[in-house]
Every structure is written in C-alpha cells, then in structure tokens.
PDB file of C-alpha atoms in Angstrom:
ATOM      1  CA  MET C   1     166.049  70.368 -65.391  1.00 57.00           C
ATOM      2  CA  ALA C   2     163.732  71.883 -63.201  1.00 64.00           C
ATOM      3  CA  ASP C   3     164.538  72.871 -59.542  1.00 68.00           C
ATOM      4  CA  VAL C   4     163.886  70.284 -57.093  1.00 76.00           C
ATOM      5  CA  VAL C   5     162.657  72.686 -54.468  1.00 74.00           C
ATOM      6  CA  PRO C   6     159.889  75.414 -55.035  1.00 80.00           C
ATOM      7  CA  ALA C   7     161.225  79.034 -55.974  1.00 76.00           C
ATOM      8  CA  ASP C   8     160.262  80.377 -52.590  1.00 79.00           C
ATOM      9  CA  VAL C   9     162.209  77.757 -50.904  1.00 80.00           C
ATOM     10  CA  ARG C  10     165.305  78.057 -52.805  1.00 71.00           C
ATOM     11  CA  SER C  11     165.212  81.823 -52.776  1.00 70.00           C
ATOM     12  CA  ARG C  12     164.994  81.817 -48.753  1.00 74.00           C
ATOM     13  CA  MET C  13     167.764  79.106 -49.089  1.00 69.00           C
ATOM     14  CA  MET C  14     170.010  81.610 -50.955  1.00 67.00           C
ATOM     15  CA  ALA C  15     169.062  84.428 -48.880  1.00 64.00           C
ATOM     16  CA  GLY C  16     170.645  82.566 -45.760  1.00 64.00           C
ATOM     17  CA  ILE C  17     174.000  82.324 -47.329  1.00 69.00           C
ATOM     18  CA  ARG C  18     176.375  85.004 -45.716  1.00 68.00           C
ATOM     19  CA  SER C  19     179.477  86.381 -47.590  1.00 68.00           C
ATOM     20  CA  THR C  20     180.788  87.511 -44.198  1.00 72.00           C
ATOM     21  CA  ASN C  21     181.116  85.697 -40.710  1.00 74.00           C
ATOM     22  CA  THR C  22     181.034  82.316 -42.584  1.00 84.00           C
ATOM     23  CA  LYS C  23     181.967  79.022 -40.466  1.00 87.00           C
ATOM     24  CA  PRO C  24     185.397  78.766 -42.277  1.00 88.00           C
ATOM     25  CA  GLU C  25     186.088  82.411 -41.499  1.00 92.00           C
ATOM     26  CA  LEU C  26     185.088  82.400 -38.070  1.00 92.00           C
ATOM     27  CA  LEU C  27     187.282  79.120 -37.612  1.00 93.00           C
ATOM     28  CA  LEU C  28     190.205  80.916 -38.988  1.00 95.00           C
ATOM     29  CA  ARG C  29     189.460  84.328 -36.670  1.00 95.00           C
ATOM     30  CA  ARG C  30     189.453  81.953 -33.712  1.00 95.00           C
ATOM     31  CA  GLY C  31     192.491  79.959 -34.339  1.00 95.00           C
ATOM     32  CA  LEU C  32     194.547  82.876 -35.287  1.00 96.00           C
ATOM     33  CA  HIS C  33     193.748  84.944 -32.423  1.00 96.00           C
ATOM     34  CA  ALA C  34     194.258  81.981 -29.948  1.00 96.00           C
ATOM     35  CA  ARG C  35     197.846  82.039 -31.691  1.00 95.00           C
ATOM     36  CA  GLY C  36     198.196  85.661 -30.577  1.00 94.00           C
ATOM     37  CA  LEU C  37     197.867  87.389 -33.970  1.00 95.00           C
ATOM     38  CA  ARG C  38     195.645  90.221 -34.035  1.00 95.00           C
ATOM     39  CA  PHE C  39     193.842  91.572 -37.364  1.00 94.00           C
ATOM     40  CA  ARG C  40     191.349  93.562 -38.917  1.00 95.00           C
ATOM     41  CA  LEU C  41     188.000  92.637 -40.279  1.00 93.00           C
ATOM     42  CA  HIS C  42     186.901  92.904 -43.872  1.00 93.00           C
ATOM     43  CA  ASP C  43     188.822  96.310 -44.782  1.00 92.00           C
ATOM     44  CA  ARG C  44     187.084  97.951 -47.383  1.00 93.00           C
ATOM     45  CA  SER C  45     190.023 100.173 -48.312  1.00 93.00           C
ATOM     46  CA  LEU C  46     191.929  97.314 -49.810  1.00 95.00           C
ATOM     47  CA  PRO C  47     190.956  95.592 -53.207  1.00 94.00           C
ATOM     48  CA  GLY C  48     188.685  92.755 -52.728  1.00 90.00           C
ATOM     49  CA  THR C  49     187.881  93.536 -49.206  1.00 93.00           C
ATOM     50  CA  PRO C  50     189.890  90.992 -47.485  1.00 94.00           C
ATOM     51  CA  ASP C  51     188.527  88.477 -44.834  1.00 93.00           C
ATOM     52  CA  LEU C  52     191.439  89.177 -42.258  1.00 96.00           C
ATOM     53  CA  VAL C  53     193.774  91.843 -42.448  1.00 96.00           C
ATOM     54  CA  PHE C  54     197.179  91.922 -40.676  1.00 95.00           C
ATOM     55  CA  PRO C  55     198.385  95.786 -41.432  1.00 94.00           C
ATOM     56  CA  ARG C  56     201.601  95.298 -39.580  1.00 92.00           C
ATOM     57  CA  ARG C  57     202.877  92.526 -41.256  1.00 92.00           C
ATOM     58  CA  ARG C  58     201.446  93.598 -44.425  1.00 93.00           C
ATOM     59  CA  ALA C  59     199.266  90.313 -45.021  1.00 95.00           C
ATOM     60  CA  VAL C  60     195.922  89.380 -45.879  1.00 95.00           C
ATOM     61  CA  VAL C  61     194.125  86.210 -45.532  1.00 95.00           C
ATOM     62  CA  GLN C  62     190.812  85.098 -47.666  1.00 93.00           C
ATOM     63  CA  ALA C  63     188.545  82.350 -46.627  1.00 92.00           C
ATOM     64  CA  HIS C  64     186.904  81.136 -49.770  1.00 92.00           C
ATOM     65  CA  GLY C  65     183.922  78.927 -50.489  1.00 89.00           C
ATOM     66  CA  CYS C  66     184.637  76.373 -52.919  1.00 90.00           C
ATOM     67  CA  PHE C  67     181.390  76.763 -54.937  1.00 88.00           C
ATOM     68  CA  TRP C  68     181.119  80.496 -55.029  1.00 86.00           C
ATOM     69  CA  HIS C  69     184.723  80.951 -56.234  1.00 90.00           C
ATOM     70  CA  GLY C  70     184.673  78.064 -58.436  1.00 90.00           C
ATOM     71  CA  HIS C  71     187.358  75.778 -57.022  1.00 91.00           C
ATOM     72  CA  ASP C  72     188.073  72.395 -58.501  1.00 88.00           C
ATOM     73  CA  CYS C  73     187.232  70.088 -55.838  1.00 89.00           C
ATOM     74  CA  HIS C  74     184.625  67.599 -54.406  1.00 89.00           C
ATOM     75  CA  LEU C  75     182.502  70.757 -52.706  1.00 86.00           C
ATOM     76  CA  PHE C  76     182.009  72.388 -56.028  1.00 88.00           C
ATOM     77  CA  LYS C  77     179.489  71.016 -58.594  1.00 89.00           C
ATOM     78  CA  TRP C  78     177.930  72.966 -61.582  1.00 89.00           C
ATOM     79  CA  PRO C  79     174.203  73.651 -60.600  1.00 85.00           C
ATOM     80  CA  LYS C  80     171.642  71.610 -63.000  1.00 85.00           C
ATOM     81  CA  THR C  81     169.596  74.719 -63.604  1.00 82.00           C
ATOM     82  CA  ARG C  82     170.282  78.123 -65.354  1.00 85.00           C
ATOM     83  CA  ASP C  83     173.408  76.657 -66.524  1.00 88.00           C
ATOM     84  CA  GLU C  84     174.344  79.964 -68.414  1.00 93.00           C
ATOM     85  CA  PHE C  85     173.625  82.385 -65.376  1.00 91.00           C
ATOM     86  CA  TRP C  86     175.834  80.212 -63.114  1.00 91.00           C
ATOM     87  CA  ARG C  87     178.710  79.862 -65.589  1.00 94.00           C
ATOM     88  CA  ALA C  88     178.874  83.428 -65.837  1.00 95.00           C
ATOM     89  CA  LYS C  89     178.693  83.962 -62.187  1.00 93.00           C
ATOM     90  CA  ILE C  90     181.447  81.717 -61.286  1.00 94.00           C
ATOM     91  CA  ALA C  91     183.401  82.871 -63.989  1.00 95.00           C
ATOM     92  CA  CYS C  92     183.043  86.860 -62.842  1.00 95.00           C
ATOM     93  CA  ASN C  93     183.765  85.781 -59.141  1.00 94.00           C
ATOM     94  CA  ARG C  94     187.031  84.221 -60.637  1.00 95.00           C
ATOM     95  CA  ALA C  95     188.177  87.310 -62.392  1.00 96.00           C
ATOM     96  CA  VAL C  96     187.137  89.537 -59.697  1.00 95.00           C
ATOM     97  CA  ASP C  97     189.324  87.434 -57.127  1.00 94.00           C
ATOM     98  CA  ALA C  98     192.363  87.350 -59.640  1.00 95.00           C
ATOM     99  CA  ARG C  99     192.290  91.215 -60.065  1.00 96.00           C
ATOM    100  CA  ALA C 100     191.670  91.763 -56.379  1.00 96.00           C
ATOM    101  CA  GLU C 101     194.823  89.501 -55.668  1.00 95.00           C
ATOM    102  CA  ALA C 102     196.975  91.198 -58.287  1.00 95.00           C
ATOM    103  CA  ALA C 103     196.172  94.586 -56.677  1.00 96.00           C
ATOM    104  CA  LEU C 104     196.802  93.377 -53.306  1.00 96.00           C
ATOM    105  CA  HIS C 105     200.598  92.210 -54.744  1.00 94.00           C
ATOM    106  CA  ASP C 106     201.168  95.296 -56.406  1.00 95.00           C
ATOM    107  CA  ALA C 107     200.112  97.515 -53.132  1.00 94.00           C
ATOM    108  CA  GLY C 108     202.844  95.274 -51.486  1.00 93.00           C
ATOM    109  CA  TRP C 109     200.478  92.882 -49.662  1.00 94.00           C
ATOM    110  CA  ARG C 110     200.867  89.126 -49.300  1.00 94.00           C
ATOM    111  CA  VAL C 111     197.866  87.294 -49.979  1.00 93.00           C
ATOM    112  CA  ALA C 112     196.921  83.562 -48.457  1.00 93.00           C
ATOM    113  CA  VAL C 113     193.558  81.865 -49.672  1.00 93.00           C
ATOM    114  CA  VAL C 114     192.130  78.995 -47.532  1.00 93.00           C
ATOM    115  CA  TRP C 115     189.801  76.965 -49.446  1.00 93.00           C
ATOM    116  CA  GLU C 116     186.649  75.592 -47.533  1.00 91.00           C
ATOM    117  CA  CYS C 117     187.757  72.242 -48.636  1.00 91.00           C
ATOM    118  CA  ALA C 118     190.682  72.531 -46.562  1.00 91.00           C
ATOM    119  CA  LEU C 119     188.465  73.109 -43.503  1.00 91.00           C
ATOM    120  CA  LYS C 120     185.583  70.540 -44.334  1.00 90.00           C
ATOM    121  CA  GLY C 121     184.505  67.721 -46.412  1.00 86.00           C
ATOM    122  CA  ARG C 122     186.497  64.457 -47.191  1.00 88.00           C
ATOM    123  CA  THR C 123     189.596  66.178 -48.207  1.00 87.00           C
ATOM    124  CA  ARG C 124     189.985  68.436 -44.970  1.00 88.00           C
ATOM    125  CA  LEU C 125     193.220  69.034 -43.150  1.00 91.00           C
ATOM    126  CA  ASP C 126     193.513  69.086 -39.335  1.00 90.00           C
ATOM    127  CA  HIS C 127     192.690  72.303 -38.400  1.00 92.00           C
ATOM    128  CA  GLY C 128     195.462  72.790 -36.084  1.00 92.00           C
ATOM    129  CA  ASP C 129     197.852  72.328 -38.841  1.00 92.00           C
ATOM    130  CA  VAL C 130     196.111  74.617 -41.048  1.00 92.00           C
ATOM    131  CA  LEU C 131     196.248  77.401 -38.742  1.00 95.00           C
ATOM    132  CA  ASP C 132     199.666  76.963 -37.860  1.00 93.00           C
ATOM    133  CA  ALA C 133     200.862  77.061 -41.108  1.00 91.00           C
ATOM    134  CA  LEU C 134     198.995  80.078 -41.531  1.00 93.00           C
ATOM    135  CA  ALA C 135     200.313  81.617 -38.575  1.00 93.00           C
ATOM    136  CA  THR C 136     203.947  80.683 -39.542  1.00 92.00           C
ATOM    137  CA  TRP C 137     203.345  82.436 -42.858  1.00 91.00           C
ATOM    138  CA  ILE C 138     201.838  85.686 -41.354  1.00 93.00           C
ATOM    139  CA  ARG C 139     204.538  85.894 -39.105  1.00 90.00           C
ATOM    140  CA  CYS C 140     207.755  84.668 -41.351  1.00 84.00           C
ATOM    141  CA  THR C 141     207.585  84.577 -45.114  1.00 67.00           C
ATOM    142  CA  ASP C 142     207.284  86.671 -48.299  1.00 63.00           C
ATOM    143  CA  MET C 143     205.449  83.800 -50.022  1.00 67.00           C
ATOM    144  CA  ARG C 144     202.053  83.428 -51.110  1.00 70.00           C
ATOM    145  CA  ILE C 145     200.103  80.151 -49.524  1.00 77.00           C
ATOM    146  CA  ASP C 146     197.216  78.503 -50.971  1.00 80.00           C
ATOM    147  CA  ILE C 147     195.854  76.118 -48.590  1.00 83.00           C
ATOM    148  CA  ARG C 148     193.441  73.386 -50.433  1.00 83.00           C
ATOM    149  CA  GLY C 149     192.057  70.093 -48.900  1.00 80.00           C
ATOM    150  CA  LEU C 150     194.998  67.525 -48.452  1.00 72.00           C
ATOM    151  CA  ASP C 151     197.511  69.913 -50.334  1.00 53.00           C
ATOM    152  CA  ALA C 152     198.707  72.571 -48.395  1.00 46.00           C
ATOM    153  CA  THR C 153     201.347  74.274 -51.198  1.00 49.00           C
ATOM    154  CA  LEU C 154     203.481  77.353 -50.873  1.00 44.00           C
ATOM    155  CA  GLU C 155     204.041  79.131 -54.098  1.00 47.00           C
ATOM    156  CA  GLU C 156     206.781  81.755 -54.385  1.00 43.00           C
ATOM    157  CA  ARG C 157     205.587  84.926 -56.248  1.00 40.00           C
TER     158      ARG C 157
END
C-alpha cells in the first residue's frame, strides 16, 4: 500500500519526532519535581539512558511511547507500508528495552515504566494518580512498576 503523504512530507514528520523531552516525559518531570523529588536526566552512564534517574534511591523511570516501544494498546498500530522494516525496527526496540532493563536490574537499580497510553488517549489515567503512584514507588518500595492506561500494576521482581 502506498503512503498517503509524499516522501518529503513524511520525512519532515518523522524528523520532528523527539527521543528526549517528549510531552509524556515533561509531564512526569514537572509532576515529580512538584512532589519534591529531584532527579538527573538521560544519564548516559546507565544502560538504556533512562529518562529520569534518582541516584540516591537507585531508581529510574522510563517514559515509553506506545508506538516506538511496541506496546499492545490502542495507540499502537502497525504501519501499512514497509512492513518488514517496521516489524524489525519495533522488535529491535523491544529487545534493547529488555536488555537495558535486565542490566539495570542486575546493577541494583529499580525500574519504572510509564507507557504513553497511561497519560493520553481513551485509556488514560488521572495524571495525579499516576504521579502519586510513581512518587510512592520511588520513595518506598523495592518493586518494579509498569503503568499502563487503565491498568496500573505492581509486579515484584
């Protein structure tokens, strides 16, 4: 199936997609900072370059976009063009995420993943509830937290 927009427009659209300072990440940063938590941004010395790093608490927060990280939710749809490329790209992103999380865990770090669908779309949760759960997790527990739209789950590791 042919793309619905010309190649130059698609190129410009894709070039505008950021990997850091995304809207979900900025929302988490503002909310956690307002709750008295201080953090470092995009620490390249850690596996996967986590979005938010809380060194004193040995915790990291990843704000994952549902498309780029292949989340099984309403915000993720397989592109209609270049099917092989996109399947390989998303599979590689998922593998990199799994390796980075395992390396962080092995190094003694706690990992929280906040999915884009928890913050926007029809399955979004109340932002205050997401931030409160995240702040509590950062301060208090030794668990992994994975926050998805309409489903905030805590899983022990």
